[in-house]
PDB file of C-alpha atoms and ligand atoms in Angstrom:
ATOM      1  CA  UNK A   9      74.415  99.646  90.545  1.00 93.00           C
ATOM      2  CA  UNK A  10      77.803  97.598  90.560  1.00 97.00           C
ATOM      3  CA  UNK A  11      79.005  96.134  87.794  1.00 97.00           C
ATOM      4  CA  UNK A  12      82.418  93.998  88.900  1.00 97.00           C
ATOM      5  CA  UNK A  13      84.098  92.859  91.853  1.00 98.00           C
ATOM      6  CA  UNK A  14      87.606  92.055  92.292  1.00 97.00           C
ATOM      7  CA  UNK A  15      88.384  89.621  95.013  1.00 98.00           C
ATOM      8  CA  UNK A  16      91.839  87.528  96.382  1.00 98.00           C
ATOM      9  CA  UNK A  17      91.688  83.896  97.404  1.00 98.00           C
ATOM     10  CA  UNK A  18      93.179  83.950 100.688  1.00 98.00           C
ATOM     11  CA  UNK A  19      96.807  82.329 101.227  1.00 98.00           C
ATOM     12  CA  UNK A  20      97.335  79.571 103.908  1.00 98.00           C
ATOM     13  CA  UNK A  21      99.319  82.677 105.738  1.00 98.00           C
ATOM     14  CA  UNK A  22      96.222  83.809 106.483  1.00 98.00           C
ATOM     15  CA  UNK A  23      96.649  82.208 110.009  1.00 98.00           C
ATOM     16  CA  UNK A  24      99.327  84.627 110.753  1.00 97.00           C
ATOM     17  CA  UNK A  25      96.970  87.855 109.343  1.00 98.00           C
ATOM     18  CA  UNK A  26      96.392  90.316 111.866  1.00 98.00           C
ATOM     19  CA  UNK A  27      93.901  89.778 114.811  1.00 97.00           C
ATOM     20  CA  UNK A  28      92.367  91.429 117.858  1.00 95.00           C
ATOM     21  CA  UNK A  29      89.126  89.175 117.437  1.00 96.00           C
ATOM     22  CA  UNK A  30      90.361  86.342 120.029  1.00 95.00           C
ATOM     23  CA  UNK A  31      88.334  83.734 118.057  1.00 97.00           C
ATOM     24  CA  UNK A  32      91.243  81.359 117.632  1.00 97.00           C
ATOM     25  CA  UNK A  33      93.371  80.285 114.583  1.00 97.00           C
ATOM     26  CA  UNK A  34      91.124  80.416 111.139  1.00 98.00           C
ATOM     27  CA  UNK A  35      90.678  76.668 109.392  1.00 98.00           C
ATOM     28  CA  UNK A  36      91.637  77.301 105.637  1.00 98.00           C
ATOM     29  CA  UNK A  37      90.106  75.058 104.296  1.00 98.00           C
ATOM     30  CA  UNK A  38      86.791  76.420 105.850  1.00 98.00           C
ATOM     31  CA  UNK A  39      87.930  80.143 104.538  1.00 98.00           C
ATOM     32  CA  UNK A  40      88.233  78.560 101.177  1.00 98.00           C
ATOM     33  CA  UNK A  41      85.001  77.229 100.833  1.00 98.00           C
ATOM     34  CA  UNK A  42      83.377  80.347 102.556  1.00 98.00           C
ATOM     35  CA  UNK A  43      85.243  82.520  99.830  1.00 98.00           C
ATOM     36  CA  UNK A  44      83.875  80.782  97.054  1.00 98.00           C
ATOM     37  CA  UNK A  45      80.576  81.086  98.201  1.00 98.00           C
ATOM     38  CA  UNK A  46      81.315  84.689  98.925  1.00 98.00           C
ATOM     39  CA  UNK A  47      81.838  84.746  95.047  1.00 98.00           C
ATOM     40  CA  UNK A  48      78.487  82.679  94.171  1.00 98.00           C
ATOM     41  CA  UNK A  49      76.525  85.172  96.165  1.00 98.00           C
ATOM     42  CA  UNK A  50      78.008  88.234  94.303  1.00 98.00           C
ATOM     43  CA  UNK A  51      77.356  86.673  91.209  1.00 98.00           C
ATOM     44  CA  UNK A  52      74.013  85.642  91.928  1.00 97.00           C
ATOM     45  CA  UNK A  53      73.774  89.631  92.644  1.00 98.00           C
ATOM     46  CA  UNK A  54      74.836  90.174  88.732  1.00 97.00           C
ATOM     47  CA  UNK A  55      78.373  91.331  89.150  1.00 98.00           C
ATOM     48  CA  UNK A  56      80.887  89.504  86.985  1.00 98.00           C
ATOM     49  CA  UNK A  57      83.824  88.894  89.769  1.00 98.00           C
ATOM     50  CA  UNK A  58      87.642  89.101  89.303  1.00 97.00           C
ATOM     51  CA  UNK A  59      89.498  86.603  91.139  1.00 97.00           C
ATOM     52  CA  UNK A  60      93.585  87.475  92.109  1.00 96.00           C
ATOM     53  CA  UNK A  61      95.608  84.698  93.008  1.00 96.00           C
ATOM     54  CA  UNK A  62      96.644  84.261  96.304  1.00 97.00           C
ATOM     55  CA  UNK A  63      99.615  86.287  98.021  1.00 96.00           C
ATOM     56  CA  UNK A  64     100.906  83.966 100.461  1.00 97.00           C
ATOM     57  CA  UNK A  65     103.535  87.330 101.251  1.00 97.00           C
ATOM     58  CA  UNK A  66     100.817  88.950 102.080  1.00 97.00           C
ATOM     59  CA  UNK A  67      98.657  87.015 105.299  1.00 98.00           C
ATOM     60  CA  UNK A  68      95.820  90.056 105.068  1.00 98.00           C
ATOM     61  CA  UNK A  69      95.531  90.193 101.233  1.00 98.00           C
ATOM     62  CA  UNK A  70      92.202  88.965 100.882  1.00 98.00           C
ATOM     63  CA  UNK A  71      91.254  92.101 102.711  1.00 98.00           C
ATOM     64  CA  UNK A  72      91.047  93.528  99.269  1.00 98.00           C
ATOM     65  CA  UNK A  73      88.627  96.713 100.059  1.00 98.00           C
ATOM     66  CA  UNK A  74      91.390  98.147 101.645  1.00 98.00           C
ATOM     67  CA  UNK A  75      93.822  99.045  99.041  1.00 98.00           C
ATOM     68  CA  UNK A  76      91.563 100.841  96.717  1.00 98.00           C
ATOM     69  CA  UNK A  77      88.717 103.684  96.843  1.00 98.00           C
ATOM     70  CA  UNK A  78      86.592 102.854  93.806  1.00 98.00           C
ATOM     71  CA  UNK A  79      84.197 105.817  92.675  1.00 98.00           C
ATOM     72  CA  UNK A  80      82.270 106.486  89.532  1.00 97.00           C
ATOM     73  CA  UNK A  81      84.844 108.791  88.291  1.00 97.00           C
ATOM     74  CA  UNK A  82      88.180 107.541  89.770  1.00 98.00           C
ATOM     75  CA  UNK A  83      90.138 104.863  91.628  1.00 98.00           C
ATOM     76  CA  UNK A  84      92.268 106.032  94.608  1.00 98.00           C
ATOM     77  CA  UNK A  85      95.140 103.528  95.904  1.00 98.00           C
ATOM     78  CA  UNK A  86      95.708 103.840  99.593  1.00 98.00           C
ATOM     79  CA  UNK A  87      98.654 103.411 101.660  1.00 97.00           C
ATOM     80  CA  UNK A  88      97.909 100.689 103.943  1.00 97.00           C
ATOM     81  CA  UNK A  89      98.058 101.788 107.585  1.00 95.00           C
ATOM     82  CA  UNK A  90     100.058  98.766 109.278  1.00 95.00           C
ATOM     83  CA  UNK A  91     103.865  97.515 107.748  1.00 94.00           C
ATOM     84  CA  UNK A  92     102.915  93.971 107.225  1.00 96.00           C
ATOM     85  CA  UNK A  93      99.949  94.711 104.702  1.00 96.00           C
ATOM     86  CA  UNK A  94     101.920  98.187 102.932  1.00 92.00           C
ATOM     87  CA  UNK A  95     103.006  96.162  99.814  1.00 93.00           C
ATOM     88  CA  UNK A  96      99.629  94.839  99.151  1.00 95.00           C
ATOM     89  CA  UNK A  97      98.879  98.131  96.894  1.00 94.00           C
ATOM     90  CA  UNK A  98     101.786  97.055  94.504  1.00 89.00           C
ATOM     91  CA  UNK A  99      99.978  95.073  92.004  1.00 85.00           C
ATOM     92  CA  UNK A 100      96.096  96.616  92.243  1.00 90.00           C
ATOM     93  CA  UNK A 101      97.090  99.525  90.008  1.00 87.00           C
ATOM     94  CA  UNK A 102      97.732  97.047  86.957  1.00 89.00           C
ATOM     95  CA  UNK A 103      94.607  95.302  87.883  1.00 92.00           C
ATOM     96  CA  UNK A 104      92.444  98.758  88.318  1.00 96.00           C
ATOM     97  CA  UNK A 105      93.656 100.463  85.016  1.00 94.00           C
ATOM     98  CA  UNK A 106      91.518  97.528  83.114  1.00 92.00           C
ATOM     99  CA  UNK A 107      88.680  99.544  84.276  1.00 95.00           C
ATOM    100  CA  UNK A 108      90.023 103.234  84.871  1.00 97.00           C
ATOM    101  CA  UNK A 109      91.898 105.845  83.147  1.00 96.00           C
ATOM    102  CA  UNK A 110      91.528 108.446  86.354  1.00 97.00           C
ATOM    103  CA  UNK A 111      94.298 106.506  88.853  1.00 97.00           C
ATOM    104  CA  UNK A 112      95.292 108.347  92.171  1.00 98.00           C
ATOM    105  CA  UNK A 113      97.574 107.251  95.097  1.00 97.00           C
ATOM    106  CA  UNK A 114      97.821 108.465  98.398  1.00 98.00           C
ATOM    107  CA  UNK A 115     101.064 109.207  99.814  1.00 97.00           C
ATOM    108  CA  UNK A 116     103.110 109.218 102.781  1.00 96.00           C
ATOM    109  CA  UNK A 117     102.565 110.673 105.767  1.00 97.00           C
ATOM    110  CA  UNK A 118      99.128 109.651 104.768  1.00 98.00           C
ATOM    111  CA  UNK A 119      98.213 106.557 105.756  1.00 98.00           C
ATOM    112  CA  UNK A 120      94.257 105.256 104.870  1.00 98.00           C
ATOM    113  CA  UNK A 121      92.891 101.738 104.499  1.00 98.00           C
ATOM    114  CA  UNK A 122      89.319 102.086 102.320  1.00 98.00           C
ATOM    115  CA  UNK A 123      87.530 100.350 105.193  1.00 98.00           C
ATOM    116  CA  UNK A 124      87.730 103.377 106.677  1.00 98.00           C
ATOM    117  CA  UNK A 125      85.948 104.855 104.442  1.00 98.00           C
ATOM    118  CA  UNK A 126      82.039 104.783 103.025  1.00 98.00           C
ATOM    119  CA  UNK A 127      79.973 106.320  99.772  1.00 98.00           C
ATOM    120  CA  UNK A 128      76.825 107.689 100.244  1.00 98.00           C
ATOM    121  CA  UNK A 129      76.358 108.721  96.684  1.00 97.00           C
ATOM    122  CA  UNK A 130      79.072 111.224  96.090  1.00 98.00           C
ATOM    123  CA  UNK A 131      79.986 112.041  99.558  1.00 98.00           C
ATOM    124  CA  UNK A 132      82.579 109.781 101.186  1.00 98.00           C
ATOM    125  CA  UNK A 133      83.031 109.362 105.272  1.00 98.00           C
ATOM    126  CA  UNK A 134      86.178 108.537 105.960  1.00 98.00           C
ATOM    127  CA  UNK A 135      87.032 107.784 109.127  1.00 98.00           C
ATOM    128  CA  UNK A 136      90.167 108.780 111.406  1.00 98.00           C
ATOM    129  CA  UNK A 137      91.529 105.562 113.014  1.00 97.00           C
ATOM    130  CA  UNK A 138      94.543 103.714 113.737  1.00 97.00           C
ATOM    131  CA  UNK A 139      94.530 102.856 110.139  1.00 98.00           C
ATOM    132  CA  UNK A 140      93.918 106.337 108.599  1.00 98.00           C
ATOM    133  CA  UNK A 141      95.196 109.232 109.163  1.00 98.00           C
ATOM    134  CA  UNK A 142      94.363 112.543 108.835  1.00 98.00           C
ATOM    135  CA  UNK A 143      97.331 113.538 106.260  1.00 98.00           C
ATOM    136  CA  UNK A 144      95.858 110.274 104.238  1.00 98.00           C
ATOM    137  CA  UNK A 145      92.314 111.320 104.503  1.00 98.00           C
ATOM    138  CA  UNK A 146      93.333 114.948 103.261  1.00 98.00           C
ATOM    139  CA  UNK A 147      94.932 113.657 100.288  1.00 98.00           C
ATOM    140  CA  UNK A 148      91.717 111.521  99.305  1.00 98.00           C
ATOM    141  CA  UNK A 149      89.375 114.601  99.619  1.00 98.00           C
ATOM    142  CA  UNK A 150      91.603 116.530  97.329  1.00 98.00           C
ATOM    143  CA  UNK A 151      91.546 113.618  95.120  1.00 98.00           C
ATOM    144  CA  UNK A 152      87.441 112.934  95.758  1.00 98.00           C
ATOM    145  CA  UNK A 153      86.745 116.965  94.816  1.00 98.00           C
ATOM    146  CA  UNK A 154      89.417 117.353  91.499  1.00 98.00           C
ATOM    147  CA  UNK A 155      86.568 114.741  90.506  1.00 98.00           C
ATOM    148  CA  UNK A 156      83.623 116.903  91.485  1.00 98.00           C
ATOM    149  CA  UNK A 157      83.282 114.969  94.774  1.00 98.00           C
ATOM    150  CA  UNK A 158      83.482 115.413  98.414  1.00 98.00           C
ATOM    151  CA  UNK A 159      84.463 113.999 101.764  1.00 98.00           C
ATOM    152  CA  UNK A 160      84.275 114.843 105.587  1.00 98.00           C
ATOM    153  CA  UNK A 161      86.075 113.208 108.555  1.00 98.00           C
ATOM    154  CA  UNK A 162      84.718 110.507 110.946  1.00 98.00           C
ATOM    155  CA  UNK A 163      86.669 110.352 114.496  1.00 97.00           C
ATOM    156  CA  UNK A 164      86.822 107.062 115.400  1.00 97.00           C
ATOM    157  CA  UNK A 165      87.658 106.209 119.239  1.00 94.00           C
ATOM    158  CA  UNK A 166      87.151 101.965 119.368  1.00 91.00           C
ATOM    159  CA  UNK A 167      86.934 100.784 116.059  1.00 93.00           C
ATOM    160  CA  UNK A 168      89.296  99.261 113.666  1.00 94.00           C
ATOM    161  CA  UNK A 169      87.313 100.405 110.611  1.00 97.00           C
ATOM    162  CA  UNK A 170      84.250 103.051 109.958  1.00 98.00           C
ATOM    163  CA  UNK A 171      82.465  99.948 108.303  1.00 98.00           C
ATOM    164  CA  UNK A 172      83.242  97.704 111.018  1.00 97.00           C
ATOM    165  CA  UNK A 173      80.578  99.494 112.681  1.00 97.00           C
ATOM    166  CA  UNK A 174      78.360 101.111 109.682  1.00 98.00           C
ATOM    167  CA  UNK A 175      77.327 100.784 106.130  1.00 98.00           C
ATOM    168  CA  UNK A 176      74.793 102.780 103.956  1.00 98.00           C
ATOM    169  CA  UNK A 177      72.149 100.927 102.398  1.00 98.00           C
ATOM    170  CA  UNK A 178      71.115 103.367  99.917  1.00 97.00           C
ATOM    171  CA  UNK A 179      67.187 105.452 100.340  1.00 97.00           C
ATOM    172  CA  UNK A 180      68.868 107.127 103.472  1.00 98.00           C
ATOM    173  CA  UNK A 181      69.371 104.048 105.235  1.00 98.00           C
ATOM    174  CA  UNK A 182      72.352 103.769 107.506  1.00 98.00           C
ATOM    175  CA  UNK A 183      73.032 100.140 109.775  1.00 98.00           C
ATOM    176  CA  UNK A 184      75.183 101.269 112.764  1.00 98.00           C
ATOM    177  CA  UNK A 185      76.262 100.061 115.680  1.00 98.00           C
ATOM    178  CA  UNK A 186      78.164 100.918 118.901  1.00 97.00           C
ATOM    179  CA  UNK A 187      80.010 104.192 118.994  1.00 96.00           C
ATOM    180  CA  UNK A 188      78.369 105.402 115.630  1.00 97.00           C
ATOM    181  CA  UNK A 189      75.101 104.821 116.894  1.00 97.00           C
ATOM    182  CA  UNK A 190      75.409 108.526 118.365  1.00 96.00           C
ATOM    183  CA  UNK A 191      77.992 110.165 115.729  1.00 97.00           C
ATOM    184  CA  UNK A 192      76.067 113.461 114.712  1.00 96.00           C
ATOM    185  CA  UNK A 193      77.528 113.103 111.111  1.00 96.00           C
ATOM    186  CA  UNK A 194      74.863 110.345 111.181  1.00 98.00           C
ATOM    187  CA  UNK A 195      71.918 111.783 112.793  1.00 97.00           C
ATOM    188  CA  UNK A 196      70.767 112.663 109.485  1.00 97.00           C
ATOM    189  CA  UNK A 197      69.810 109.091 108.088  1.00 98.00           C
ATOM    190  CA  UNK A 198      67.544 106.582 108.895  1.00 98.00           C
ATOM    191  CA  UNK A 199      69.531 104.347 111.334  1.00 98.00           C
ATOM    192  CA  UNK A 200      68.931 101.048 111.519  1.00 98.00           C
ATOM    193  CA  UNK A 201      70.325  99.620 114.995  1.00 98.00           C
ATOM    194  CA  UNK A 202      72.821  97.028 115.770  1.00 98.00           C
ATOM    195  CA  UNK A 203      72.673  95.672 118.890  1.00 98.00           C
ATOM    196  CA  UNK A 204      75.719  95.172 120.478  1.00 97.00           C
ATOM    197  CA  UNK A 205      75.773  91.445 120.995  1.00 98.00           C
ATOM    198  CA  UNK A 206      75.742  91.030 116.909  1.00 98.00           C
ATOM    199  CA  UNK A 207      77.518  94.023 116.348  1.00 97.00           C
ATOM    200  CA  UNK A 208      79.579  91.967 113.776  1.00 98.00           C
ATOM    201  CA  UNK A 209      76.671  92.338 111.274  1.00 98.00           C
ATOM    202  CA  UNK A 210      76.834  95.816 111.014  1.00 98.00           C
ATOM    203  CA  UNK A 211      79.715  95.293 108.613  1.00 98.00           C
ATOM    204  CA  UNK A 212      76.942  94.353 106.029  1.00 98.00           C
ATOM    205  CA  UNK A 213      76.998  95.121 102.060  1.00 98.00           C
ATOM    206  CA  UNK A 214      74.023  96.512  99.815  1.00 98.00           C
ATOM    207  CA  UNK A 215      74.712  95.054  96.148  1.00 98.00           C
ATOM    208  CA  UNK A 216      72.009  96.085  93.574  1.00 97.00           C
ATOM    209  CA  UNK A 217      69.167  96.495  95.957  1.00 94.00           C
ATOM    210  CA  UNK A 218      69.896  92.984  97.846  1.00 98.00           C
ATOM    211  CA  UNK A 219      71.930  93.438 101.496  1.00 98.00           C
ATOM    212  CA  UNK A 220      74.375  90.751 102.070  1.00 98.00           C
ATOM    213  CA  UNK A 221      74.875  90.000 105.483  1.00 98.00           C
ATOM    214  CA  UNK A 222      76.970  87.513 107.731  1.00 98.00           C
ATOM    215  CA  UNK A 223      75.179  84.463 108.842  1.00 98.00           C
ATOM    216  CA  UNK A 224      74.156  84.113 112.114  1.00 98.00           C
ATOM    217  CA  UNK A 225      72.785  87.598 113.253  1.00 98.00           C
ATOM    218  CA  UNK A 226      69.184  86.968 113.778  1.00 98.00           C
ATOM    219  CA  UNK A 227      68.246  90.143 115.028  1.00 98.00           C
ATOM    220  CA  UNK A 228      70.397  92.257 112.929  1.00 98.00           C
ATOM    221  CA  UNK A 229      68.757  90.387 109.371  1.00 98.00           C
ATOM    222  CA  UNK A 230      65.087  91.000 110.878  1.00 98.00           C
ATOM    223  CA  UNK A 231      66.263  94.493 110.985  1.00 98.00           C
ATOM    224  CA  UNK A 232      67.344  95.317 107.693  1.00 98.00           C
ATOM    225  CA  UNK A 233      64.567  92.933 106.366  1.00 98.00           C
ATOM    226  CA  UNK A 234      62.039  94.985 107.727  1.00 98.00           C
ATOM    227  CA  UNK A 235      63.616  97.742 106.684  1.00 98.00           C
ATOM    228  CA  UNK A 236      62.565  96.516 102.688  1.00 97.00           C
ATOM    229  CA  UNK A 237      65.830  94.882 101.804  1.00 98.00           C
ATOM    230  CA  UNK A 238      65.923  91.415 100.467  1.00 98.00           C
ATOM    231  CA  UNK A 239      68.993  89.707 102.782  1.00 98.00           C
ATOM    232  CA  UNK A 240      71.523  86.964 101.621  1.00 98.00           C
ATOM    233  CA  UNK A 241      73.110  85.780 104.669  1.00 98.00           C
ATOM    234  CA  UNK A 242      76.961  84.556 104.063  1.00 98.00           C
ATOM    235  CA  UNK A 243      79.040  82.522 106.005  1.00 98.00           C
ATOM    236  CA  UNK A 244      82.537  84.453 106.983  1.00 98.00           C
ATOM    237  CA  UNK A 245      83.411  83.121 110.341  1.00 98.00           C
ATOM    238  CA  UNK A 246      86.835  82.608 109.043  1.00 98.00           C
ATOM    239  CA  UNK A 247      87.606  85.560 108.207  1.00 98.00           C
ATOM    240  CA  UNK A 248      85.844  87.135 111.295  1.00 98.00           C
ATOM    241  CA  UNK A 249      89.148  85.126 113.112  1.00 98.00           C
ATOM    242  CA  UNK A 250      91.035  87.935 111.658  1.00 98.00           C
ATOM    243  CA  UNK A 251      88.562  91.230 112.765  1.00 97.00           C
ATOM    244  CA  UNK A 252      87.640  90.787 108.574  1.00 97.00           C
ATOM    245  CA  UNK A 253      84.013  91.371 107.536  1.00 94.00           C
ATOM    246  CA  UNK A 254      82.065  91.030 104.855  1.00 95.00           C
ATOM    247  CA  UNK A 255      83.080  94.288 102.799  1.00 97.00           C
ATOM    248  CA  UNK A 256      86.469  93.647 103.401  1.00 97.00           C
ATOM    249  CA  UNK A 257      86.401  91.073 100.939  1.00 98.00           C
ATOM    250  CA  UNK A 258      85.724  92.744  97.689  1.00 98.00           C
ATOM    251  CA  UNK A 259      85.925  95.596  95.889  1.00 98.00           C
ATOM    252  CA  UNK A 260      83.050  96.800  94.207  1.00 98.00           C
ATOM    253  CA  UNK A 261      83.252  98.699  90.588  1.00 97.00           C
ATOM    254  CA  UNK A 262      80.681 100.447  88.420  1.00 96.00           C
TER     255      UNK A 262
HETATM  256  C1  CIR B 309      93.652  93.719 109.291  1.00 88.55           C
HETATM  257  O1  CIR B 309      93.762  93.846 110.513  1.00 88.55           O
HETATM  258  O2  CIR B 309      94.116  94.541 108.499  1.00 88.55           O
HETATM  259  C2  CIR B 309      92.933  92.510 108.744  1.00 88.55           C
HETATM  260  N1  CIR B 309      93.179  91.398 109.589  1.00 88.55           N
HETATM  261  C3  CIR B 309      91.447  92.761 108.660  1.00 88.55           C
HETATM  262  C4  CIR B 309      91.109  93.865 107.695  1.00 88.55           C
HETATM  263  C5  CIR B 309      89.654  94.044 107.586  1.00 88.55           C
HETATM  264  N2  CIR B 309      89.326  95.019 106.621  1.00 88.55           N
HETATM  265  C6  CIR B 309      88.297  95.840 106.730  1.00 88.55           C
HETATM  266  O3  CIR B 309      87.638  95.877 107.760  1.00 88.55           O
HETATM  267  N3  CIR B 309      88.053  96.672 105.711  1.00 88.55           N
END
């Protein structure tokens, strides 16, 4: 079960964050409101939320999943895989050791963003992307097994993040889409399908036994509704403007 989050309040240089999405320019003032809903919903899921302030330095730094691996036994700061988002790890460390002594930090040549990689329990996927390399993944295994952990490798060929396109539910359940549909790491779990036309909800988020998932994915909510989970839909079109989903956007803690 989660305890905390720890979120940012995006910056009004959020319209120059990084894209691929095509969607067009995100309205702040929508991304505001949507972010403080974000919050309500986590709350309403019992964790007790952290709010940074804004980085207007930093367009992407609402992205906040990305600078940290959070386990039960140890917080692991990344190095961010892209120049304009590398000094968003600066300050997290100050903010993390309020909640853990065991502090770790990848280093260069290793590049990893924490998008890239998901817990299942006390194994962690990480996958190998434009973001997160293998050097970077190395150094977070090491890290994951000095703490009686482990971790294996994900190749990814299309997407920007492993949990753009997956995200474990707990009881064996695994929502995938796309090109991790067919990843044999996977063929173990129960896989819940995302088709590809709402492939965007596969970036979904189980928070003490309720799933949050973007609004606006029929399909995709019957599906993990039927699978037993109790859905909260979200609004983040905003933040989909800047290929951002709905784990992006906090970090979770114990
Ligand atoms: C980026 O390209 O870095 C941001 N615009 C989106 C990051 C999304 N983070 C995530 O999927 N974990």
């Amino acid at each position: 079960m989660f305890k905390r989050a720890i979120v940012r309040t995006p910056g009004e240089s959020m319209l120059s964050g990084l894209t691929t999405a095509k969607l067009g320019l995100p309205n702040y003032e929508k991304a505001l409101v949507q972010h403080a809903e974000y919050i309500k919903v986590l709350e309403e899921c019992g964790l007790k939320v952290s709010i940074l302030e804004k980085n207007e330095q930093y367009p992407d730094s609402t992205f906040v999943e990305d600078v940290a691996l959070l386990t039960k036994e140890c917080a692991i700061i990344t190095k961010l895989g892209t120049p304009s988002r590398s000094g968003e790890t600066v300050e997290i460390k100050n903010e993390l050791s309020d909640y853990y002594t065991n502090i770790e930090k990848v280093r260069e040549p290793g590049i990893v963003e924490a998008g890239d990689i998901m817990m299942v329990g006390s194994h962690f996927y990480i996958g190998i992307s434009a973001r997160t390399n293998e050097s970077g993944a190395g150094q977070v295994i090491e890290y994951l097994e000095k703490y009686g952990m482990s971790g294996t490798l994900v190749k990814l060929d299309k997407m920007l993040h492993l949990k753009t396109g997956v995200a474990y539910l707990e009881q064996n359940n695994l929502v995938a889409t796309g090109e991790l549909l067919t990843k044999e790491e996977f063929q173990n779990f129960n896989i819940l399908k995302i088709d590809d036309d709402e492939s965007y909800a596969a970036n979904c988020v189980w928070v003490n036994d309720r799933v949050l998932i973007p609004k606006g994915y029929p399909k995709a909510r019957v599906t993990i509704a039927s699978a037993g989970y109790s859905t909260i839909e979200v609004e983040v079109s905003e933040f989909r403007k800047l290929d951002g989903g709905l784990s992006c956007l906090s970090l979770r803690l114990f």
